[in-house]
PDB file of C-alpha atoms and ligand atoms in Angstrom:
ATOM      1  CA  MET A 122      -0.966 -26.482 -33.011  1.00 49.00           C
ATOM      2  CA  PHE A 123       1.595 -27.488 -35.407  1.00 48.00           C
ATOM      3  CA  GLU A 124      -0.408 -28.973 -38.469  1.00 56.00           C
ATOM      4  CA  ARG A 125       1.763 -27.324 -41.277  1.00 62.00           C
ATOM      5  CA  GLY A 126       4.490 -28.867 -39.650  1.00 77.00           C
ATOM      6  CA  SER A 127       7.314 -28.989 -37.104  1.00 88.00           C
ATOM      7  CA  PHE A 128       8.600 -25.439 -37.647  1.00 87.00           C
ATOM      8  CA  TRP A 129       8.371 -23.323 -34.912  1.00 88.00           C
ATOM      9  CA  ARG A 130       6.581 -20.258 -35.072  1.00 81.00           C
ATOM     10  CA  PRO A 131       4.301 -17.683 -33.557  1.00 79.00           C
ATOM     11  CA  SER A 132       1.010 -18.567 -33.011  1.00 77.00           C
ATOM     12  CA  LYS A 133      -0.222 -15.064 -34.011  1.00 73.00           C
ATOM     13  CA  ARG A 134       1.064 -12.931 -37.029  1.00 68.00           C
ATOM     14  CA  ARG A 135       2.964 -10.032 -35.272  1.00 66.00           C
ATOM     15  CA  ARG A 136       2.887  -7.746 -38.332  1.00 66.00           C
ATOM     16  CA  LYS A 137      -0.061  -7.262 -40.832  1.00 63.00           C
ATOM     17  CA  PRO A 138       0.123  -6.531 -44.271  1.00 61.00           C
ATOM     18  CA  LYS A 139       0.278  -2.234 -44.783  1.00 55.00           C
ATOM     19  CA  GLU A 140      -2.939  -1.775 -46.167  1.00 60.00           C
ATOM     20  CA  SER A 141      -5.473  -4.157 -43.847  1.00 75.00           C
ATOM     21  CA  TRP A 142      -4.481  -2.024 -40.227  1.00 87.00           C
ATOM     22  CA  THR A 143      -8.378  -0.803 -39.037  1.00 91.00           C
ATOM     23  CA  VAL A 144      -9.208   1.043 -36.039  1.00 93.00           C
ATOM     24  CA  GLU A 145      -9.640  -2.223 -34.012  1.00 92.00           C
ATOM     25  CA  ASP A 146      -5.471  -2.697 -34.225  1.00 90.00           C
ATOM     26  CA  VAL A 147      -5.417  -0.109 -32.029  1.00 94.00           C
ATOM     27  CA  ASP A 148      -4.468  -0.136 -28.574  1.00 94.00           C
ATOM     28  CA  LEU A 149      -7.196   2.993 -27.054  1.00 95.00           C
ATOM     29  CA  GLN A 150      -5.796   2.888 -24.052  1.00 95.00           C
ATOM     30  CA  LYS A 151      -2.111   4.365 -26.065  1.00 96.00           C
ATOM     31  CA  VAL A 152      -3.589   6.472 -28.247  1.00 98.00           C
ATOM     32  CA  PRO A 153      -1.178   9.774 -29.026  1.00 98.00           C
ATOM     33  CA  LYS A 154      -2.665  12.357 -27.614  1.00 98.00           C
ATOM     34  CA  HIS A 155      -1.890  15.290 -29.232  1.00 98.00           C
ATOM     35  CA  VAL A 156      -0.737  14.646 -33.173  1.00 99.00           C
ATOM     36  CA  ALA A 157       1.066  17.169 -34.878  1.00 99.00           C
ATOM     37  CA  ILE A 158       0.824  16.982 -39.252  1.00 99.00           C
ATOM     38  CA  ILE A 159       3.248  18.365 -42.097  1.00 98.00           C
ATOM     39  CA  MET A 160       0.349  18.157 -44.428  1.00 98.00           C
ATOM     40  CA  ASP A 161       3.446  18.583 -47.735  1.00 98.00           C
ATOM     41  CA  GLY A 162       3.120  17.424 -51.014  1.00 98.00           C
ATOM     42  CA  ASN A 163      -0.276  19.308 -52.185  1.00 98.00           C
ATOM     43  CA  GLY A 164       1.238  21.230 -55.505  1.00 98.00           C
ATOM     44  CA  ARG A 165       2.956  17.276 -56.514  1.00 98.00           C
ATOM     45  CA  TRP A 166      -0.343  15.601 -55.939  1.00 98.00           C
ATOM     46  CA  ALA A 167      -2.444  17.968 -58.411  1.00 98.00           C
ATOM     47  CA  LYS A 168       1.552  18.019 -60.374  1.00 98.00           C
ATOM     48  CA  LYS A 169       0.973  14.277 -60.956  1.00 98.00           C
ATOM     49  CA  ARG A 170      -1.742  14.713 -62.348  1.00 98.00           C
ATOM     50  CA  GLY A 171      -1.641  17.842 -64.991  1.00 98.00           C
ATOM     51  CA  LEU A 172      -3.741  19.745 -62.404  1.00 98.00           C
ATOM     52  CA  PRO A 173      -3.222  23.496 -61.210  1.00 98.00           C
ATOM     53  CA  ARG A 174      -1.473  23.769 -57.995  1.00 98.00           C
ATOM     54  CA  ILE A 175      -3.864  24.585 -56.397  1.00 98.00           C
ATOM     55  CA  ALA A 176      -6.168  21.416 -57.118  1.00 98.00           C
ATOM     56  CA  GLY A 177      -4.230  19.386 -54.862  1.00 98.00           C
ATOM     57  CA  HIS A 178      -4.515  22.382 -51.679  1.00 98.00           C
ATOM     58  CA  HIS A 179      -8.392  21.795 -52.476  1.00 98.00           C
ATOM     59  CA  GLU A 180      -7.969  17.576 -52.032  1.00 98.00           C
ATOM     60  CA  GLY A 181      -6.100  18.131 -49.621  1.00 98.00           C
ATOM     61  CA  MET A 182      -8.585  19.881 -47.592  1.00 98.00           C
ATOM     62  CA  LYS A 183     -10.808  16.397 -47.642  1.00 98.00           C
ATOM     63  CA  ALA A 184      -7.724  14.301 -46.651  1.00 98.00           C
ATOM     64  CA  VAL A 185      -8.224  17.228 -43.674  1.00 98.00           C
ATOM     65  CA  ARG A 186     -11.749  16.415 -43.298  1.00 98.00           C
ATOM     66  CA  ARG A 187     -10.704  12.072 -43.310  1.00 98.00           C
ATOM     67  CA  ILE A 188      -8.250  12.951 -40.920  1.00 98.00           C
ATOM     68  CA  VAL A 189      -9.866  15.084 -37.903  1.00 98.00           C
ATOM     69  CA  ARG A 190     -12.623  12.445 -38.254  1.00 98.00           C
ATOM     70  CA  LEU A 191     -10.593   9.390 -37.435  1.00 98.00           C
ATOM     71  CA  CYS A 192      -8.933  11.406 -34.903  1.00 98.00           C
ATOM     72  CA  SER A 193     -12.366  12.296 -33.290  1.00 98.00           C
ATOM     73  CA  GLN A 194     -12.864   8.817 -33.245  1.00 97.00           C
ATOM     74  CA  LEU A 195      -9.682   7.710 -31.189  1.00 98.00           C
ATOM     75  CA  ASN A 196     -10.333   9.930 -29.294  1.00 98.00           C
ATOM     76  CA  VAL A 197      -7.235  11.953 -29.766  1.00 98.00           C
ATOM     77  CA  GLU A 198      -7.222  14.758 -27.450  1.00 98.00           C
ATOM     78  CA  ALA A 199      -5.299  17.634 -30.193  1.00 99.00           C
ATOM     79  CA  LEU A 200      -4.569  17.697 -33.533  1.00 99.00           C
ATOM     80  CA  THR A 201      -2.577  20.546 -35.302  1.00 99.00           C
ATOM     81  CA  LEU A 202      -2.187  20.747 -38.555  1.00 99.00           C
ATOM     82  CA  TYR A 203       0.228  22.868 -40.793  1.00 98.00           C
ATOM     83  CA  ALA A 204      -2.433  24.659 -42.790  1.00 98.00           C
ATOM     84  CA  PHE A 205       0.151  27.734 -44.013  1.00 98.00           C
ATOM     85  CA  SER A 206       3.485  28.546 -43.120  1.00 98.00           C
ATOM     86  CA  THR A 207       5.172  32.255 -42.947  1.00 97.00           C
ATOM     87  CA  GLU A 208       7.210  30.969 -45.704  1.00 97.00           C
ATOM     88  CA  ASN A 209       4.496  30.029 -48.006  1.00 97.00           C
ATOM     89  CA  TRP A 210       4.041  34.106 -48.854  1.00 98.00           C
ATOM     90  CA  LYS A 211       7.124  33.548 -51.560  1.00 98.00           C
ATOM     91  CA  ARG A 212       4.441  31.405 -53.736  1.00 97.00           C
ATOM     92  CA  PRO A 213       3.053  32.595 -56.298  1.00 97.00           C
ATOM     93  CA  LYS A 214       0.112  35.675 -55.741  1.00 97.00           C
ATOM     94  CA  ALA A 215      -2.369  33.410 -57.050  1.00 97.00           C
ATOM     95  CA  GLU A 216      -1.578  30.481 -55.271  1.00 98.00           C
ATOM     96  CA  VAL A 217      -1.632  32.519 -51.916  1.00 98.00           C
ATOM     97  CA  GLU A 218      -5.240  33.800 -52.867  1.00 98.00           C
ATOM     98  CA  TYR A 219      -6.562  30.242 -52.941  1.00 98.00           C
ATOM     99  CA  ILE A 220      -4.922  29.033 -49.963  1.00 98.00           C
ATOM    100  CA  LEU A 221      -6.110  31.629 -47.653  1.00 98.00           C
ATOM    101  CA  GLY A 222      -9.717  31.291 -49.262  1.00 98.00           C
ATOM    102  CA  LEU A 223      -9.316  27.553 -48.585  1.00 98.00           C
ATOM    103  CA  PRO A 224     -10.464  28.438 -43.900  1.00 98.00           C
ATOM    104  CA  GLU A 225     -13.423  29.683 -45.120  1.00 98.00           C
ATOM    105  CA  GLU A 226     -13.931  26.980 -47.906  1.00 98.00           C
ATOM    106  CA  PHE A 227     -13.174  24.417 -44.962  1.00 98.00           C
ATOM    107  CA  LEU A 228     -15.506  26.150 -42.376  1.00 98.00           C
ATOM    108  CA  GLY A 229     -18.267  26.903 -44.939  1.00 98.00           C
ATOM    109  CA  THR A 230     -18.837  23.060 -45.691  1.00 98.00           C
ATOM    110  CA  PHE A 231     -17.267  21.334 -42.649  1.00 98.00           C
ATOM    111  CA  LEU A 232     -18.504  23.460 -39.624  1.00 98.00           C
ATOM    112  CA  PRO A 233     -21.718  22.289 -39.096  1.00 98.00           C
ATOM    113  CA  GLU A 234     -20.531  18.458 -38.831  1.00 98.00           C
ATOM    114  CA  LEU A 235     -17.381  19.880 -36.773  1.00 98.00           C
ATOM    115  CA  ILE A 236     -19.712  20.567 -33.668  1.00 98.00           C
ATOM    116  CA  GLU A 237     -21.731  17.900 -34.263  1.00 98.00           C
ATOM    117  CA  GLU A 238     -18.837  15.596 -33.560  1.00 98.00           C
ATOM    118  CA  ASN A 239     -18.054  18.000 -30.359  1.00 98.00           C
ATOM    119  CA  VAL A 240     -14.704  19.504 -32.289  1.00 98.00           C
ATOM    120  CA  ARG A 241     -13.350  22.829 -30.324  1.00 98.00           C
ATOM    121  CA  VAL A 242     -11.678  24.717 -34.005  1.00 98.00           C
ATOM    122  CA  GLU A 243      -8.097  26.544 -32.314  1.00 98.00           C
ATOM    123  CA  VAL A 244      -6.275  28.828 -34.636  1.00 98.00           C
ATOM    124  CA  MET A 245      -1.964  29.991 -33.801  1.00 98.00           C
ATOM    125  CA  GLY A 246      -0.325  32.156 -36.127  1.00 98.00           C
ATOM    126  CA  GLU A 247       0.187  35.682 -37.176  1.00 97.00           C
ATOM    127  CA  GLN A 248      -3.413  37.343 -37.981  1.00 96.00           C
ATOM    128  CA  ASN A 249      -1.872  40.771 -39.450  1.00 95.00           C
ATOM    129  CA  LYS A 250      -1.720  39.816 -42.944  1.00 95.00           C
ATOM    130  CA  LEU A 251      -4.389  37.762 -43.484  1.00 97.00           C
ATOM    131  CA  PRO A 252      -6.955  38.647 -45.423  1.00 97.00           C
ATOM    132  CA  ALA A 253      -9.877  40.172 -42.695  1.00 97.00           C
ATOM    133  CA  SER A 254     -12.538  37.519 -44.516  1.00 97.00           C
ATOM    134  CA  THR A 255     -10.863  34.269 -43.652  1.00 98.00           C
ATOM    135  CA  VAL A 256      -9.836  36.430 -39.630  1.00 98.00           C
ATOM    136  CA  ASN A 257     -13.371  36.973 -39.129  1.00 98.00           C
ATOM    137  CA  THR A 258     -14.214  33.132 -40.244  1.00 98.00           C
ATOM    138  CA  VAL A 259     -12.302  31.772 -38.390  1.00 98.00           C
ATOM    139  CA  ARG A 260     -12.591  34.241 -35.569  1.00 98.00           C
ATOM    140  CA  ARG A 261     -16.743  32.932 -35.934  1.00 98.00           C
ATOM    141  CA  ALA A 262     -15.282  29.421 -35.671  1.00 98.00           C
ATOM    142  CA  MET A 263     -13.214  29.442 -32.713  1.00 98.00           C
ATOM    143  CA  LYS A 264     -16.035  31.263 -30.804  1.00 98.00           C
ATOM    144  CA  ASP A 265     -19.058  28.974 -31.850  1.00 98.00           C
ATOM    145  CA  THR A 266     -16.775  26.152 -31.037  1.00 98.00           C
ATOM    146  CA  GLU A 267     -15.009  26.738 -27.463  1.00 98.00           C
ATOM    147  CA  SER A 268     -17.429  25.062 -25.570  1.00 98.00           C
ATOM    148  CA  ASN A 269     -16.980  21.648 -27.282  1.00 98.00           C
ATOM    149  CA  THR A 270     -14.686  18.991 -25.359  1.00 98.00           C
ATOM    150  CA  GLY A 271     -14.202  16.541 -27.787  1.00 98.00           C
ATOM    151  CA  LEU A 272     -10.961  17.067 -30.526  1.00 98.00           C
ATOM    152  CA  ILE A 273      -9.087  20.441 -30.591  1.00 99.00           C
ATOM    153  CA  LEU A 274      -8.198  21.058 -33.811  1.00 98.00           C
ATOM    154  CA  ASN A 275      -5.752  23.401 -33.669  1.00 98.00           C
ATOM    155  CA  PHE A 276      -4.222  24.823 -37.446  1.00 98.00           C
ATOM    156  CA  ALA A 277      -1.603  26.405 -37.797  1.00 98.00           C
ATOM    157  CA  LEU A 278      -2.733  29.457 -39.948  1.00 98.00           C
ATOM    158  CA  ASN A 279       0.630  32.328 -41.085  1.00 98.00           C
ATOM    159  CA  TYR A 280       2.897  30.771 -38.272  1.00 98.00           C
ATOM    160  CA  GLY A 281       6.339  30.279 -37.690  1.00 98.00           C
ATOM    161  CA  SER A 282       7.665  28.680 -35.254  1.00 98.00           C
ATOM    162  CA  ARG A 283      10.777  30.960 -34.370  1.00 98.00           C
ATOM    163  CA  GLN A 284       8.367  34.163 -34.176  1.00 98.00           C
ATOM    164  CA  GLU A 285       6.329  32.069 -32.000  1.00 98.00           C
ATOM    165  CA  ILE A 286       9.233  31.929 -30.066  1.00 98.00           C
ATOM    166  CA  ILE A 287       9.990  35.776 -30.372  1.00 98.00           C
ATOM    167  CA  GLU A 288       6.573  36.921 -29.690  1.00 98.00           C
ATOM    168  CA  ALA A 289       6.917  34.572 -26.351  1.00 98.00           C
ATOM    169  CA  CYS A 290      10.100  36.307 -24.859  1.00 98.00           C
ATOM    170  CA  LYS A 291       8.592  39.450 -26.027  1.00 98.00           C
ATOM    171  CA  SER A 292       5.879  38.997 -23.598  1.00 98.00           C
ATOM    172  CA  LEU A 293       7.719  37.167 -21.324  1.00 98.00           C
ATOM    173  CA  ALA A 294      10.284  40.064 -21.226  1.00 98.00           C
ATOM    174  CA  GLU A 295       7.030  42.631 -20.944  1.00 98.00           C
ATOM    175  CA  ASP A 296       6.159  40.561 -17.751  1.00 98.00           C
ATOM    176  CA  ILE A 297       9.775  40.275 -15.685  1.00 98.00           C
ATOM    177  CA  GLU A 298      10.238  44.352 -16.990  1.00 98.00           C
ATOM    178  CA  ASN A 299       6.633  44.821 -14.863  1.00 97.00           C
ATOM    179  CA  GLU A 300       7.824  42.469 -12.534  1.00 97.00           C
ATOM    180  CA  THR A 301       4.918  39.910 -12.843  1.00 97.00           C
ATOM    181  CA  ILE A 302       7.847  37.658 -12.863  1.00 97.00           C
ATOM    182  CA  ASP A 303      11.230  37.393 -11.713  1.00 97.00           C
ATOM    183  CA  LYS A 304      13.940  35.825 -13.599  1.00 97.00           C
ATOM    184  CA  LYS A 305      15.162  33.203 -11.424  1.00 98.00           C
ATOM    185  CA  ASP A 306      11.388  31.869 -11.681  1.00 97.00           C
ATOM    186  CA  ILE A 307      11.973  31.126 -15.992  1.00 98.00           C
ATOM    187  CA  THR A 308      11.935  27.630 -16.265  1.00 98.00           C
ATOM    188  CA  GLU A 309      10.651  25.201 -19.523  1.00 98.00           C
ATOM    189  CA  GLU A 310       6.974  25.531 -17.802  1.00 98.00           C
ATOM    190  CA  LEU A 311       6.836  28.746 -17.694  1.00 98.00           C
ATOM    191  CA  LEU A 312       8.348  29.287 -21.342  1.00 98.00           C
ATOM    192  CA  SER A 313       6.023  26.680 -22.200  1.00 98.00           C
ATOM    193  CA  SER A 314       2.935  29.035 -20.939  1.00 98.00           C
ATOM    194  CA  TYR A 315       3.763  31.800 -23.173  1.00 98.00           C
ATOM    195  CA  MET A 316       4.096  29.969 -26.708  1.00 98.00           C
ATOM    196  CA  ALA A 317       0.667  29.487 -28.469  1.00 98.00           C
ATOM    197  CA  THR A 318       0.461  26.264 -27.808  1.00 98.00           C
ATOM    198  CA  CYS A 319       0.246  27.318 -24.145  1.00 98.00           C
ATOM    199  CA  TYR A 320      -3.112  25.139 -24.026  1.00 98.00           C
ATOM    200  CA  LEU A 321      -1.986  21.946 -25.279  1.00 98.00           C
ATOM    201  CA  ASP A 322       0.325  19.242 -23.980  1.00 98.00           C
ATOM    202  CA  ASP A 323       3.709  18.944 -26.675  1.00 98.00           C
ATOM    203  CA  PRO A 324       2.610  16.669 -29.456  1.00 98.00           C
ATOM    204  CA  ASP A 325       3.351  12.853 -29.044  1.00 98.00           C
ATOM    205  CA  LEU A 326       3.844  12.077 -32.852  1.00 98.00           C
ATOM    206  CA  LEU A 327       4.404  14.738 -35.733  1.00 98.00           C
ATOM    207  CA  ILE A 328       3.727  13.261 -38.909  1.00 98.00           C
ATOM    208  CA  ARG A 329       4.733  15.013 -42.061  1.00 98.00           C
ATOM    209  CA  THR A 330       4.001  13.531 -45.704  1.00 98.00           C
ATOM    210  CA  SER A 331       5.245  13.407 -49.082  1.00 98.00           C
ATOM    211  CA  GLY A 332       9.342  12.731 -48.244  1.00 98.00           C
ATOM    212  CA  GLU A 333      10.753  15.626 -46.465  1.00 97.00           C
ATOM    213  CA  GLN A 334      12.101  15.138 -43.521  1.00 98.00           C
ATOM    214  CA  ARG A 335      13.049  18.035 -41.898  1.00 98.00           C
ATOM    215  CA  LEU A 336      10.715  20.637 -39.321  1.00 98.00           C
ATOM    216  CA  SER A 337      10.239  23.959 -41.764  1.00 98.00           C
ATOM    217  CA  ASN A 338      10.303  25.748 -38.750  1.00 98.00           C
ATOM    218  CA  PHE A 339       6.735  23.932 -37.059  1.00 98.00           C
ATOM    219  CA  MET A 340       6.678  23.562 -33.473  1.00 99.00           C
ATOM    220  CA  LEU A 341      10.067  23.550 -32.452  1.00 98.00           C
ATOM    221  CA  TRP A 342       9.719  24.102 -29.319  1.00 98.00           C
ATOM    222  CA  GLN A 343       7.514  21.811 -28.666  1.00 98.00           C
ATOM    223  CA  LEU A 344       8.587  18.947 -30.822  1.00 98.00           C
ATOM    224  CA  ALA A 345      11.328  18.186 -28.387  1.00 98.00           C
ATOM    225  CA  TYR A 346      10.675  14.941 -27.423  1.00 98.00           C
ATOM    226  CA  THR A 347       8.156  13.989 -29.756  1.00 98.00           C
ATOM    227  CA  GLU A 348       8.169  11.039 -32.110  1.00 97.00           C
ATOM    228  CA  LEU A 349       8.747  11.971 -35.546  1.00 98.00           C
ATOM    229  CA  TRP A 350       6.978   9.613 -38.190  1.00 98.00           C
ATOM    230  CA  PHE A 351       7.495  10.452 -42.163  1.00 98.00           C
ATOM    231  CA  THR A 352       5.728   8.811 -45.410  1.00 98.00           C
ATOM    232  CA  ASP A 353       6.219   9.302 -48.662  1.00 98.00           C
ATOM    233  CA  VAL A 354       2.533   9.733 -49.368  1.00 98.00           C
ATOM    234  CA  LEU A 355       1.642  12.699 -50.481  1.00 98.00           C
ATOM    235  CA  TRP A 356      -0.803  14.961 -48.063  1.00 98.00           C
ATOM    236  CA  PRO A 357      -4.063  14.407 -50.615  1.00 98.00           C
ATOM    237  CA  ASP A 358      -3.531  10.683 -50.682  1.00 98.00           C
ATOM    238  CA  PHE A 359      -3.613   9.914 -46.913  1.00 98.00           C
ATOM    239  CA  GLN A 360      -6.174   7.987 -45.772  1.00 97.00           C
ATOM    240  CA  GLU A 361      -8.030   6.049 -42.690  1.00 97.00           C
ATOM    241  CA  GLU A 362      -5.470   3.511 -42.646  1.00 96.00           C
ATOM    242  CA  HIS A 363      -1.998   5.935 -42.891  1.00 97.00           C
ATOM    243  CA  LEU A 364      -2.536   7.626 -39.842  1.00 98.00           C
ATOM    244  CA  LEU A 365      -3.914   4.307 -38.381  1.00 96.00           C
ATOM    245  CA  GLU A 366      -0.459   2.460 -39.186  1.00 95.00           C
ATOM    246  CA  ALA A 367       1.770   5.531 -37.492  1.00 96.00           C
ATOM    247  CA  ILE A 368      -0.595   5.669 -34.761  1.00 97.00           C
ATOM    248  CA  ILE A 369      -0.013   1.517 -34.669  1.00 94.00           C
ATOM    249  CA  GLN A 370       3.880   2.117 -34.779  1.00 94.00           C
ATOM    250  CA  PHE A 371       4.214   4.988 -32.285  1.00 95.00           C
ATOM    251  CA  GLN A 372       2.715   2.613 -29.647  1.00 95.00           C
ATOM    252  CA  GLY A 373       4.602  -0.298 -30.744  1.00 89.00           C
ATOM    253  CA  ARG A 374       7.830   2.308 -29.464  1.00 65.00           C
ATOM    254  CA  GLY A 375       9.032   2.786 -26.365  1.00 53.00           C
ATOM    255  CA  ARG A 376       9.088   6.700 -25.430  1.00 56.00           C
ATOM    256  CA  ARG A 377      11.653   6.790 -22.306  1.00 61.00           C
ATOM    257  CA  PHE A 378      12.114  10.976 -22.745  1.00 67.00           C
ATOM    258  CA  GLY A 379      16.475  10.634 -22.184  1.00 72.00           C
ATOM    259  CA  GLY A 380      15.524   7.702 -19.451  1.00 73.00           C
ATOM    260  CA  VAL A 381      16.476   4.102 -19.594  1.00 65.00           C
TER     261      VAL A 381
HETATM  262  C1  V07 B 219      -5.615  24.156 -45.962  1.00 92.09           C
HETATM  263  C2  V07 B 219      -5.827  22.394 -47.045  1.00 92.09           C
HETATM  264  C3  V07 B 219      -5.044  21.055 -46.451  1.00 92.09           C
HETATM  265  C4  V07 B 219      -3.602  20.841 -47.575  1.00 92.09           C
HETATM  266  C5  V07 B 219      -2.365  21.749 -46.960  1.00 92.09           C
HETATM  267  C6  V07 B 219      -2.716  22.887 -47.517  1.00 92.09           C
HETATM  268  C7  V07 B 219      -3.977  23.900 -47.910  1.00 92.09           C
HETATM  269  C8  V07 B 219      -7.540  23.752 -44.076  1.00 92.09           C
HETATM  270  C9  V07 B 219      -7.689  24.825 -43.215  1.00 92.09           C
HETATM  271  C10 V07 B 219      -8.645  25.349 -42.407  1.00 92.09           C
HETATM  272  C11 V07 B 219      -7.803  26.447 -42.061  1.00 92.09           C
HETATM  273  C12 V07 B 219      -8.170  27.088 -40.560  1.00 92.09           C
HETATM  274  C13 V07 B 219      -9.179  27.146 -39.836  1.00 92.09           C
HETATM  275  C14 V07 B 219     -10.036  25.890 -40.991  1.00 92.09           C
HETATM  276  C15 V07 B 219      -9.428  25.542 -41.671  1.00 92.09           C
HETATM  277  C16 V07 B 219      -7.114  25.339 -44.642  1.00 92.09           C
HETATM  278  C17 V07 B 219      -5.157  26.714 -45.049  1.00 92.09           C
HETATM  279  C18 V07 B 219      -4.983  25.611 -46.386  1.00 92.09           C
HETATM  280  C19 V07 B 219      -4.239  28.359 -45.214  1.00 92.09           C
HETATM  281  F1  V07 B 219      -9.996  27.711 -39.044  1.00 92.09           F
HETATM  282  N1  V07 B 219      -7.177  22.813 -45.386  1.00 92.09           N
HETATM  283  N2  V07 B 219      -6.540  23.721 -45.598  1.00 92.09           N
HETATM  284  N3  V07 B 219      -5.892  26.189 -44.064  1.00 92.09           N
HETATM  285  N4  V07 B 219      -5.809  23.346 -47.150  1.00 92.09           N
END
């Protein structure tokens, strides 16, 4: 047992080198049900290579495909991706136009595969101001996948969390006014049911790439108890092994929801 000397050491190594995580290292009984990702660093990825920013956004789309495939494989129930924030309108017009064409490009390329994988596409965010062709393509994808029972792939598109909360408050106020709801029945669960994520559990794991450690107006209500995982990896460089690393670390952490 101690052929290599008399020094006590665990018979099993606790950690593997970072790069070598595989699906076999994941405890499939404890996979996070809902993973949310802030896909940051696309512009920086391009700049590092002397490419236009849009090249980074395009490459980021391929990372989306990789991560969706792995989440399906791991039986993750829902994956929410921050695709376009209400702040992103401040970017140069040409970049915004390009980014807003990506849902069509993504679905044009990958929708058949997503259907094959039993993925259900959902979108949350403000439809107004989005190009009509984007809205139509996204609507069709939602319709074509609505009865799929596998991974829910939820894109936050022209989304801002404070706006989402305001919209929830407005509908709730309306329901109080027309006496559908009584003021004394307002609870966390009730307010949750007015959010864009009413059909989803709160995320178990939030990942933000590219070194920033902020929420940037993303799912402020839903992330109250979520484990946060930050990495310096830029989104277009985000590989299967990085998601596996995040999930394996998540599985090693005890979540107590404020209890002991
Ligand atoms: C976008 C690629 C990923 C990196 C982050 C920014 C750029 C996929 C979609 C998408 C959205 C809705 C939908 C299907 C696909 C997308 C935007 C940007 C705006 F129904 N990638 N991606 N949408 N990027």
